[in-house]
Every structure is written in C-alpha cells, then in structure tokens.
C-alpha cells in the first residue's frame, strides 16, 4: 500500500517541479593548501612547491525551482606536489571523484543570477611519498571518502538552451595527507550549461 501511495505522489507532482534538466561541461583551475606537506620536510630543505592544478568536469543537473538546482559532476584528476631539490624527496597529492551539489539561486534578471553552492564530494585522494635515499619509507596512501565543499558563483543564460557559469569554491580534504593531515583545494570553474 505504501509503495502505491508513493507512486501516486510522484506521478502527481507537477511536471514543472522537474523542469530544467541540463548538462554542464567545463574546466577548473586552482591551488591547494600544501603547508602540512611542506611541514613534513626538514626545515633546512630546499623546497619547490607546485600547488597549482587544472582539471576538467562534466555533469548533469536539474533546476528543481527557479531558486534551487541539484547536480552531480565528475571531477577529473588534480595533482599538486612538494619536492626537495637537494635530496630528490617528493610528496604528491592527487584527487578525483564525484561531486553532489545543491545550488541556491537568486535571479537578478531573467538571464542573470547569483548562487551559493554546497557540495558533498566523494573523492579518491592519493598521497604519495617518495624518498630515493630511503625506499623503505616511500609509499602511498589512498582514501575514498566524502569531503565538504562550498562556494558561490554567477550564471548567465544566452537563451533558453545555453548559458555560462563561473564558480569559486573550496573542497576541504580531512585526514587526506598521510592519513592524518588536512588540505583545502580552492578552484575557479568556468562551464557551459546546456539546457534540454
């Protein structure tokens, strides 16, 4: 009986509640917080940090109402590293995964809106340590877990079929470095929105 009631409720919802499906294709550029990785090296080390990354993203979403959208995105691999130029010792942090997000939109005009974003990011984070002088201490740790993200952005619709979105967001990695350290990834995204 409960299943029948649920089916009637879903079929009885207005079609407009599910209006506005779209796909999203874009790229992101950003920086990662590598301070905890740098702290694991000797204070006298000659460090070279590469904390910038780029990644692609693709996903689907739906505008549930004019003020609320939900979406799922695939984020390709992003990689940052810290190296000691004198010893050749390196640490690397890689991440990729799926982002589930809710966007709360405030339309300023029919074509232009601002939004806030809250996301749960199911990411595989891989931390790798390589020390040529001590192969025994070299190795990697992988972790697949949910990490919180938040951000804000702007969306401009060219017409009913297409638009562009700019987003600034932070993904907080907890216990991602060697199983205990934290790192935040800040990324700016530009994406094409295709409505259908």
PDB file of N, CA and C in Angstrom, residues 97-193:
ATOM      1  N   UNK A  97      37.040  12.515  -8.465  1.00  0.00           N
ATOM      2  CA  UNK A  97      35.830  11.891  -7.947  1.00  0.00           C
ATOM      3  C   UNK A  97      34.557  12.545  -8.419  1.00  0.00           C
ATOM      4  N   UNK A  98      33.497  12.326  -7.643  1.00  0.00           N
ATOM      5  CA  UNK A  98      32.155  12.784  -7.997  1.00  0.00           C
ATOM      6  C   UNK A  98      31.686  13.810  -6.976  1.00  0.00           C
ATOM      7  N   UNK A  99      31.101  14.871  -7.479  1.00  0.00           N
ATOM      8  CA  UNK A  99      30.576  15.928  -6.625  1.00  0.00           C
ATOM      9  C   UNK A  99      29.051  15.949  -6.727  1.00  0.00           C
ATOM     10  N   UNK A 100      28.383  15.925  -5.576  1.00  0.00           N
ATOM     11  CA  UNK A 100      26.934  16.090  -5.491  1.00  0.00           C
ATOM     12  C   UNK A 100      26.688  17.450  -4.860  1.00  0.00           C
ATOM     13  N   UNK A 101      25.953  18.321  -5.551  1.00  0.00           N
ATOM     14  CA  UNK A 101      25.835  19.700  -5.079  1.00  0.00           C
ATOM     15  C   UNK A 101      24.405  20.205  -5.140  1.00  0.00           C
ATOM     16  N   UNK A 102      24.114  21.134  -4.233  1.00  0.00           N
ATOM     17  CA  UNK A 102      22.863  21.890  -4.249  1.00  0.00           C
ATOM     18  C   UNK A 102      23.219  23.354  -4.451  1.00  0.00           C
ATOM     19  N   UNK A 103      22.523  24.011  -5.379  1.00  0.00           N
ATOM     20  CA  UNK A 103      22.737  25.428  -5.657  1.00  0.00           C
ATOM     21  C   UNK A 103      21.479  26.205  -5.288  1.00  0.00           C
ATOM     22  N   UNK A 104      21.653  27.218  -4.453  1.00  0.00           N
ATOM     23  CA  UNK A 104      20.550  28.109  -4.115  1.00  0.00           C
ATOM     24  C   UNK A 104      20.755  29.376  -4.935  1.00  0.00           C
ATOM     25  N   UNK A 105      19.812  29.636  -5.862  1.00  0.00           N
ATOM     26  CA  UNK A 105      19.981  30.717  -6.834  1.00  0.00           C
ATOM     27  C   UNK A 105      19.130  31.935  -6.470  1.00  0.00           C
ATOM     28  N   UNK A 106      19.652  33.097  -6.798  1.00  0.00           N
ATOM     29  CA  UNK A 106      18.912  34.357  -6.657  1.00  0.00           C
ATOM     30  C   UNK A 106      18.921  35.040  -8.016  1.00  0.00           C
ATOM     31  N   UNK A 107      17.869  34.859  -8.825  1.00  0.00           N
ATOM     32  CA  UNK A 107      17.824  35.507 -10.142  1.00  0.00           C
ATOM     33  C   UNK A 107      17.754  37.029  -9.991  1.00  0.00           C
ATOM     34  N   UNK A 108      18.670  37.724 -10.675  1.00  0.00           N
ATOM     35  CA  UNK A 108      18.658  39.184 -10.665  1.00  0.00           C
ATOM     36  C   UNK A 108      17.906  39.731 -11.873  1.00  0.00           C
ATOM     37  N   UNK A 109      17.989  38.993 -12.975  1.00  0.00           N
ATOM     38  CA  UNK A 109      17.208  39.274 -14.185  1.00  0.00           C
ATOM     39  C   UNK A 109      16.792  37.908 -14.733  1.00  0.00           C
ATOM     40  N   UNK A 110      15.952  37.850 -15.774  1.00  0.00           N
ATOM     41  CA  UNK A 110      15.610  36.538 -16.338  1.00  0.00           C
ATOM     42  C   UNK A 110      16.836  35.757 -16.839  1.00  0.00           C
ATOM     43  N   UNK A 111      17.910  36.457 -17.208  1.00  0.00           N
ATOM     44  CA  UNK A 111      19.079  35.779 -17.766  1.00  0.00           C
ATOM     45  C   UNK A 111      20.250  35.663 -16.785  1.00  0.00           C
ATOM     46  N   UNK A 112      20.273  36.475 -15.752  1.00  0.00           N
ATOM     47  CA  UNK A 112      21.450  36.557 -14.887  1.00  0.00           C
ATOM     48  C   UNK A 112      21.084  36.234 -13.441  1.00  0.00           C
ATOM     49  N   UNK A 113      21.882  35.356 -12.807  1.00  0.00           N
ATOM     50  CA  UNK A 113      21.617  35.011 -11.407  1.00  0.00           C
ATOM     51  C   UNK A 113      22.923  34.784 -10.664  1.00  0.00           C
ATOM     52  N   UNK A 114      22.853  34.949  -9.364  1.00  0.00           N
ATOM     53  CA  UNK A 114      23.966  34.602  -8.472  1.00  0.00           C
ATOM     54  C   UNK A 114      23.514  33.384  -7.674  1.00  0.00           C
ATOM     55  N   UNK A 115      24.484  32.615  -7.168  1.00  0.00           N
ATOM     56  CA  UNK A 115      24.098  31.422  -6.414  1.00  0.00           C
ATOM     57  C   UNK A 115      25.140  31.085  -5.353  1.00  0.00           C
ATOM     58  N   UNK A 116      24.677  30.388  -4.341  1.00  0.00           N
ATOM     59  CA  UNK A 116      25.538  29.771  -3.341  1.00  0.00           C
ATOM     60  C   UNK A 116      25.537  28.270  -3.587  1.00  0.00           C
ATOM     61  N   UNK A 117      26.625  27.616  -3.234  1.00  0.00           N
ATOM     62  CA  UNK A 117      26.760  26.194  -3.549  1.00  0.00           C
ATOM     63  C   UNK A 117      27.258  25.427  -2.328  1.00  0.00           C
ATOM     64  N   UNK A 118      26.644  24.279  -2.061  1.00  0.00           N
ATOM     65  CA  UNK A 118      27.083  23.375  -1.002  1.00  0.00           C
ATOM     66  C   UNK A 118      27.223  21.998  -1.631  1.00  0.00           C
ATOM     67  N   UNK A 119      28.357  21.349  -1.397  1.00  0.00           N
ATOM     68  CA  UNK A 119      28.591  20.068  -2.065  1.00  0.00           C
ATOM     69  C   UNK A 119      29.166  19.019  -1.124  1.00  0.00           C
ATOM     70  N   UNK A 120      28.818  17.784  -1.444  1.00  0.00           N
ATOM     71  CA  UNK A 120      29.451  16.612  -0.853  1.00  0.00           C
ATOM     72  C   UNK A 120      30.275  15.980  -1.955  1.00  0.00           C
ATOM     73  N   UNK A 121      31.578  15.824  -1.723  1.00  0.00           N
ATOM     74  CA  UNK A 121      32.489  15.361  -2.767  1.00  0.00           C
ATOM     75  C   UNK A 121      33.032  13.983  -2.406  1.00  0.00           C
ATOM     76  N   UNK A 122      32.576  12.964  -3.151  1.00  0.00           N
ATOM     77  CA  UNK A 122      33.094  11.617  -2.916  1.00  0.00           C
ATOM     78  C   UNK A 122      34.357  11.466  -3.756  1.00  0.00           C
ATOM     79  N   UNK A 123      35.500  11.670  -3.108  1.00  0.00           N
ATOM     80  CA  UNK A 123      36.766  11.754  -3.822  1.00  0.00           C
ATOM     81  C   UNK A 123      37.706  10.612  -3.435  1.00  0.00           C
ATOM     82  N   UNK A 124      38.474  10.166  -4.417  1.00  0.00           N
ATOM     83  CA  UNK A 124      39.617   9.314  -4.116  1.00  0.00           C
ATOM     84  C   UNK A 124      40.815  10.241  -3.992  1.00  0.00           C
ATOM     85  N   UNK A 125      41.404  10.269  -2.822  1.00  0.00           N
ATOM     86  CA  UNK A 125      42.571  11.111  -2.563  1.00  0.00           C
ATOM     87  C   UNK A 125      43.766  10.187  -2.356  1.00  0.00           C
ATOM     88  N   UNK A 126      44.824  10.425  -3.108  1.00  0.00           N
ATOM     89  CA  UNK A 126      46.023   9.601  -3.010  1.00  0.00           C
ATOM     90  C   UNK A 126      47.201  10.482  -2.600  1.00  0.00           C
ATOM     91  N   UNK A 127      47.833  10.119  -1.498  1.00  0.00           N
ATOM     92  CA  UNK A 127      49.016  10.820  -1.011  1.00  0.00           C
ATOM     93  C   UNK A 127      50.215   9.896  -1.213  1.00  0.00           C
ATOM     94  N   UNK A 128      51.233  10.374  -1.923  1.00  0.00           N
ATOM     95  CA  UNK A 128      52.406   9.558  -2.238  1.00  0.00           C
ATOM     96  C   UNK A 128      53.663  10.223  -1.718  1.00  0.00           C
ATOM     97  N   UNK A 129      54.491   9.446  -1.013  1.00  0.00           N
ATOM     98  CA  UNK A 129      55.792   9.927  -0.530  1.00  0.00           C
ATOM     99  C   UNK A 129      56.879   9.110  -1.212  1.00  0.00           C
ATOM    100  N   UNK A 130      57.863   9.800  -1.794  1.00  0.00           N
ATOM    101  CA  UNK A 130      58.968   9.114  -2.461  1.00  0.00           C
ATOM    102  C   UNK A 130      60.287   9.687  -1.962  1.00  0.00           C
ATOM    103  N   UNK A 131      61.092   8.847  -1.349  1.00  0.00           N
ATOM    104  CA  UNK A 131      62.406   9.250  -0.836  1.00  0.00           C
ATOM    105  C   UNK A 131      63.456   8.325  -1.423  1.00  0.00           C
ATOM    106  N   UNK A 132      64.223   8.800  -2.443  1.00  0.00           N
ATOM    107  CA  UNK A 132      65.231   7.933  -3.077  1.00  0.00           C
ATOM    108  C   UNK A 132      66.267   7.406  -2.100  1.00  0.00           C
ATOM    109  N   UNK A 133      66.548   8.158  -1.034  1.00  0.00           N
ATOM    110  CA  UNK A 133      67.559   7.731  -0.055  1.00  0.00           C
ATOM    111  C   UNK A 133      67.012   6.681   0.900  1.00  0.00           C
ATOM    112  N   UNK A 134      65.717   6.543   0.996  1.00  0.00           N
ATOM    113  CA  UNK A 134      65.119   5.591   1.937  1.00  0.00           C
ATOM    114  C   UNK A 134      63.867   4.968   1.331  1.00  0.00           C
ATOM    115  N   UNK A 135      64.058   3.985   0.438  1.00  0.00           N
ATOM    116  CA  UNK A 135      62.909   3.352  -0.215  1.00  0.00           C
ATOM    117  C   UNK A 135      61.919   2.735   0.772  1.00  0.00           C
ATOM    118  N   UNK A 136      62.407   2.353   1.955  1.00  0.00           N
ATOM    119  CA  UNK A 136      61.530   1.733   2.950  1.00  0.00           C
ATOM    120  C   UNK A 136      60.433   2.691   3.397  1.00  0.00           C
ATOM    121  N   UNK A 137      60.750   3.985   3.489  1.00  0.00           N
ATOM    122  CA  UNK A 137      59.755   4.973   3.939  1.00  0.00           C
ATOM    123  C   UNK A 137      58.892   5.499   2.791  1.00  0.00           C
ATOM    124  N   UNK A 138      59.221   5.110   1.558  1.00  0.00           N
ATOM    125  CA  UNK A 138      58.422   5.540   0.414  1.00  0.00           C
ATOM    126  C   UNK A 138      57.133   4.718   0.347  1.00  0.00           C
ATOM    127  N   UNK A 139      56.106   5.330  -0.213  1.00  0.00           N
ATOM    128  CA  UNK A 139      54.848   4.609  -0.362  1.00  0.00           C
ATOM    129  C   UNK A 139      53.702   5.568  -0.574  1.00  0.00           C
ATOM    130  N   UNK A 140      52.496   5.013  -0.650  1.00  0.00           N
ATOM    131  CA  UNK A 140      51.321   5.857  -0.880  1.00  0.00           C
ATOM    132  C   UNK A 140      50.156   5.379  -0.025  1.00  0.00           C
ATOM    133  N   UNK A 141      49.268   6.321   0.235  1.00  0.00           N
ATOM    134  CA  UNK A 141      48.046   6.047   0.990  1.00  0.00           C
ATOM    135  C   UNK A 141      46.876   6.544   0.161  1.00  0.00           C
ATOM    136  N   UNK A 142      45.869   5.678  -0.037  1.00  0.00           N
ATOM    137  CA  UNK A 142      44.666   6.067  -0.781  1.00  0.00           C
ATOM    138  C   UNK A 142      43.485   6.114   0.172  1.00  0.00           C
ATOM    139  N   UNK A 143      42.621   7.080  -0.060  1.00  0.00           N
ATOM    140  CA  UNK A 143      41.429   7.193   0.768  1.00  0.00           C
ATOM    141  C   UNK A 143      40.266   7.633  -0.117  1.00  0.00           C
ATOM    142  N   UNK A 144      39.151   6.919  -0.031  1.00  0.00           N
ATOM    143  CA  UNK A 144      37.934   7.320  -0.720  1.00  0.00           C
ATOM    144  C   UNK A 144      36.911   7.682   0.338  1.00  0.00           C
ATOM    145  N   UNK A 145      36.475   8.943   0.306  1.00  0.00           N
ATOM    146  CA  UNK A 145      35.593   9.416   1.358  1.00  0.00           C
ATOM    147  C   UNK A 145      34.837  10.655   0.878  1.00  0.00           C
ATOM    148  N   UNK A 146      33.846  11.077   1.667  1.00  0.00           N
ATOM    149  CA  UNK A 146      33.128  12.313   1.381  1.00  0.00           C
ATOM    150  C   UNK A 146      33.846  13.487   2.025  1.00  0.00           C
ATOM    151  N   UNK A 147      33.963  14.578   1.275  1.00  0.00           N
ATOM    152  CA  UNK A 147      34.584  15.802   1.764  1.00  0.00           C
ATOM    153  C   UNK A 147      33.649  16.967   1.456  1.00  0.00           C
ATOM    154  N   UNK A 148      33.515  17.877   2.398  1.00  0.00           N
ATOM    155  CA  UNK A 148      32.619  19.008   2.267  1.00  0.00           C
ATOM    156  C   UNK A 148      33.182  20.054   1.306  1.00  0.00           C
ATOM    157  N   UNK A 149      32.290  20.686   0.559  1.00  0.00           N
ATOM    158  CA  UNK A 149      32.689  21.786  -0.315  1.00  0.00           C
ATOM    159  C   UNK A 149      31.648  22.893  -0.254  1.00  0.00           C
ATOM    160  N   UNK A 150      32.082  24.104  -0.520  1.00  0.00           N
ATOM    161  CA  UNK A 150      31.151  25.234  -0.553  1.00  0.00           C
ATOM    162  C   UNK A 150      31.698  26.304  -1.474  1.00  0.00           C
ATOM    163  N   UNK A 151      30.808  27.144  -1.992  1.00  0.00           N
ATOM    164  CA  UNK A 151      31.254  28.181  -2.914  1.00  0.00           C
ATOM    165  C   UNK A 151      30.132  29.100  -3.320  1.00  0.00           C
ATOM    166  N   UNK A 152      30.414  29.916  -4.320  1.00  0.00           N
ATOM    167  CA  UNK A 152      29.440  30.875  -4.845  1.00  0.00           C
ATOM    168  C   UNK A 152      29.783  31.142  -6.302  1.00  0.00           C
ATOM    169  N   UNK A 153      28.815  31.686  -7.038  1.00  0.00           N
ATOM    170  CA  UNK A 153      29.095  31.948  -8.437  1.00  0.00           C
ATOM    171  C   UNK A 153      28.045  32.784  -9.126  1.00  0.00           C
ATOM    172  N   UNK A 154      28.254  32.918 -10.437  1.00  0.00           N
ATOM    173  CA  UNK A 154      27.384  33.696 -11.319  1.00  0.00           C
ATOM    174  C   UNK A 154      26.983  32.821 -12.493  1.00  0.00           C
ATOM    175  N   UNK A 155      25.754  32.994 -12.953  1.00  0.00           N
ATOM    176  CA  UNK A 155      25.286  32.257 -14.124  1.00  0.00           C
ATOM    177  C   UNK A 155      24.594  33.222 -15.076  1.00  0.00           C
ATOM    178  N   UNK A 156      24.956  33.111 -16.353  1.00  0.00           N
ATOM    179  CA  UNK A 156      24.337  33.950 -17.378  1.00  0.00           C
ATOM    180  C   UNK A 156      23.804  33.054 -18.489  1.00  0.00           C
ATOM    181  N   UNK A 157      22.515  33.185 -18.797  1.00  0.00           N
ATOM    182  CA  UNK A 157      21.889  32.399 -19.859  1.00  0.00           C
ATOM    183  C   UNK A 157      21.829  33.223 -21.144  1.00  0.00           C
ATOM    184  N   UNK A 158      22.423  32.695 -22.208  1.00  0.00           N
ATOM    185  CA  UNK A 158      22.377  33.367 -23.508  1.00  0.00           C
ATOM    186  C   UNK A 158      20.974  33.288 -24.095  1.00  0.00           C
ATOM    187  N   UNK A 159      20.338  32.126 -23.900  1.00  0.00           N
ATOM    188  CA  UNK A 159      18.967  31.892 -24.372  1.00  0.00           C
ATOM    189  C   UNK A 159      18.407  30.731 -23.560  1.00  0.00           C
ATOM    190  N   UNK A 160      17.294  30.160 -23.982  1.00  0.00           N
ATOM    191  CA  UNK A 160      16.683  29.058 -23.233  1.00  0.00           C
ATOM    192  C   UNK A 160      17.503  27.776 -23.291  1.00  0.00           C
ATOM    193  N   UNK A 161      18.436  27.701 -24.231  1.00  0.00           N
ATOM    194  CA  UNK A 161      19.176  26.455 -24.444  1.00  0.00           C
ATOM    195  C   UNK A 161      20.590  26.447 -23.875  1.00  0.00           C
ATOM    196  N   UNK A 162      21.207  27.604 -23.691  1.00  0.00           N
ATOM    197  CA  UNK A 162      22.616  27.601 -23.306  1.00  0.00           C
ATOM    198  C   UNK A 162      22.967  28.795 -22.426  1.00  0.00           C
ATOM    199  N   UNK A 163      23.989  28.588 -21.622  1.00  0.00           N
ATOM    200  CA  UNK A 163      24.480  29.652 -20.759  1.00  0.00           C
ATOM    201  C   UNK A 163      25.895  29.366 -20.318  1.00  0.00           C
ATOM    202  N   UNK A 164      26.412  30.224 -19.463  1.00  0.00           N
ATOM    203  CA  UNK A 164      27.762  30.060 -18.939  1.00  0.00           C
ATOM    204  C   UNK A 164      27.728  30.295 -17.431  1.00  0.00           C
ATOM    205  N   UNK A 165      28.562  29.560 -16.721  1.00  0.00           N
ATOM    206  CA  UNK A 165      28.586  29.650 -15.265  1.00  0.00           C
ATOM    207  C   UNK A 165      30.028  29.824 -14.777  1.00  0.00           C
ATOM    208  N   UNK A 166      30.222  30.741 -13.848  1.00  0.00           N
ATOM    209  CA  UNK A 166      31.504  30.949 -13.179  1.00  0.00           C
ATOM    210  C   UNK A 166      31.322  30.621 -11.705  1.00  0.00           C
ATOM    211  N   UNK A 167      32.199  29.793 -11.157  1.00  0.00           N
ATOM    212  CA  UNK A 167      32.073  29.363  -9.767  1.00  0.00           C
ATOM    213  C   UNK A 167      33.426  29.423  -9.071  1.00  0.00           C
ATOM    214  N   UNK A 168      33.430  29.911  -7.845  1.00  0.00           N
ATOM    215  CA  UNK A 168      34.604  29.838  -6.965  1.00  0.00           C
ATOM    216  C   UNK A 168      34.208  28.957  -5.792  1.00  0.00           C
ATOM    217  N   UNK A 169      35.005  27.920  -5.521  1.00  0.00           N
ATOM    218  CA  UNK A 169      34.635  27.000  -4.449  1.00  0.00           C
ATOM    219  C   UNK A 169      35.850  26.413  -3.744  1.00  0.00           C
ATOM    220  N   UNK A 170      35.585  25.884  -2.568  1.00  0.00           N
ATOM    221  CA  UNK A 170      36.618  25.219  -1.772  1.00  0.00           C
ATOM    222  C   UNK A 170      36.147  23.818  -1.431  1.00  0.00           C
ATOM    223  N   UNK A 171      37.049  22.849  -1.620  1.00  0.00           N
ATOM    224  CA  UNK A 171      36.803  21.474  -1.191  1.00  0.00           C
ATOM    225  C   UNK A 171      37.775  21.204  -0.052  1.00  0.00           C
ATOM    226  N   UNK A 172      37.243  20.773   1.093  1.00  0.00           N
ATOM    227  CA  UNK A 172      38.056  20.567   2.286  1.00  0.00           C
ATOM    228  C   UNK A 172      38.395  19.091   2.430  1.00  0.00           C
ATOM    229  N   UNK A 173      39.666  18.760   2.287  1.00  0.00           N
ATOM    230  CA  UNK A 173      40.107  17.383   2.481  1.00  0.00           C
ATOM    231  C   UNK A 173      40.538  17.203   3.929  1.00  0.00           C
ATOM    232  N   UNK A 174      39.903  16.284   4.628  1.00  0.00           N
ATOM    233  CA  UNK A 174      40.241  15.991   6.011  1.00  0.00           C
ATOM    234  C   UNK A 174      40.941  14.643   6.088  1.00  0.00           C
ATOM    235  N   UNK A 175      42.026  14.575   6.835  1.00  0.00           N
ATOM    236  CA  UNK A 175      42.812  13.343   7.018  1.00  0.00           C
ATOM    237  C   UNK A 175      43.278  12.761   5.683  1.00  0.00           C
ATOM    238  N   UNK A 176      43.614  13.646   4.745  1.00  0.00           N
ATOM    239  CA  UNK A 176      43.978  13.193   3.403  1.00  0.00           C
ATOM    240  C   UNK A 176      45.480  13.032   3.224  1.00  0.00           C
ATOM    241  N   UNK A 177      46.281  13.714   4.050  1.00  0.00           N
ATOM    242  CA  UNK A 177      47.730  13.664   3.899  1.00  0.00           C
ATOM    243  C   UNK A 177      48.304  12.645   4.872  1.00  0.00           C
ATOM    244  N   UNK A 178      48.816  11.569   4.310  1.00  0.00           N
ATOM    245  CA  UNK A 178      49.407  10.505   5.122  1.00  0.00           C
ATOM    246  C   UNK A 178      48.421   9.982   6.167  1.00  0.00           C
ATOM    247  N   UNK A 179      47.130  10.048   5.846  1.00  0.00           N
ATOM    248  CA  UNK A 179      46.122   9.506   6.738  1.00  0.00           C
ATOM    249  C   UNK A 179      45.728  10.393   7.895  1.00  0.00           C
ATOM    250  N   UNK A 180      46.352  11.570   8.037  1.00  0.00           N
ATOM    251  CA  UNK A 180      46.019  12.404   9.199  1.00  0.00           C
ATOM    252  C   UNK A 180      45.971  13.898   8.906  1.00  0.00           C
ATOM    253  N   UNK A 181      46.668  14.361   7.878  1.00  0.00           N
ATOM    254  CA  UNK A 181      46.736  15.799   7.633  1.00  0.00           C
ATOM    255  C   UNK A 181      45.601  16.306   6.757  1.00  0.00           C
ATOM    256  N   UNK A 182      45.363  17.616   6.830  1.00  0.00           N
ATOM    257  CA  UNK A 182      44.283  18.249   6.078  1.00  0.00           C
ATOM    258  C   UNK A 182      44.837  19.101   4.940  1.00  0.00           C
ATOM    259  N   UNK A 183      44.009  19.300   3.925  1.00  0.00           N
ATOM    260  CA  UNK A 183      44.361  20.179   2.822  1.00  0.00           C
ATOM    261  C   UNK A 183      43.089  20.711   2.196  1.00  0.00           C
ATOM    262  N   UNK A 184      43.092  21.975   1.812  1.00  0.00           N
ATOM    263  CA  UNK A 184      41.945  22.578   1.130  1.00  0.00           C
ATOM    264  C   UNK A 184      42.307  22.847  -0.319  1.00  0.00           C
ATOM    265  N   UNK A 185      41.382  22.545  -1.220  1.00  0.00           N
ATOM    266  CA  UNK A 185      41.557  22.857  -2.632  1.00  0.00           C
ATOM    267  C   UNK A 185      40.617  23.992  -2.990  1.00  0.00           C
ATOM    268  N   UNK A 186      41.166  25.102  -3.447  1.00  0.00           N
ATOM    269  CA  UNK A 186      40.370  26.237  -3.920  1.00  0.00           C
ATOM    270  C   UNK A 186      40.408  26.227  -5.440  1.00  0.00           C
ATOM    271  N   UNK A 187      39.240  26.229  -6.063  1.00  0.00           N
ATOM    272  CA  UNK A 187      39.216  26.193  -7.522  1.00  0.00           C
ATOM    273  C   UNK A 187      38.196  27.161  -8.087  1.00  0.00           C
ATOM    274  N   UNK A 188      38.553  27.722  -9.241  1.00  0.00           N
ATOM    275  CA  UNK A 188      37.658  28.587 -10.009  1.00  0.00           C
ATOM    276  C   UNK A 188      37.254  27.805 -11.257  1.00  0.00           C
ATOM    277  N   UNK A 189      35.969  27.736 -11.500  1.00  0.00           N
ATOM    278  CA  UNK A 189      35.434  26.921 -12.592  1.00  0.00           C
ATOM    279  C   UNK A 189      34.702  27.795 -13.605  1.00  0.00           C
ATOM    280  N   UNK A 190      34.909  27.490 -14.870  1.00  0.00           N
ATOM    281  CA  UNK A 190      34.087  28.077 -15.934  1.00  0.00           C
ATOM    282  C   UNK A 190      33.471  26.899 -16.692  1.00  0.00           C
ATOM    283  N   UNK A 191      32.160  26.976 -16.878  1.00  0.00           N
ATOM    284  CA  UNK A 191      31.474  25.852 -17.500  1.00  0.00           C
ATOM    285  C   UNK A 191      30.352  26.335 -18.407  1.00  0.00           C
ATOM    286  N   UNK A 192      30.106  25.579 -19.445  1.00  0.00           N
ATOM    287  CA  UNK A 192      28.980  25.813 -20.346  1.00  0.00           C
ATOM    288  C   UNK A 192      27.793  25.006 -19.831  1.00  0.00           C
ATOM    289  N   UNK A 193      26.645  25.636 -19.746  1.00  0.00           N
ATOM    290  CA  UNK A 193      25.412  24.988 -19.305  1.00  0.00           C
ATOM    291  C   UNK A 193      24.518  24.806 -20.518  1.00  0.00           C
TER     292      UNK A 193
END
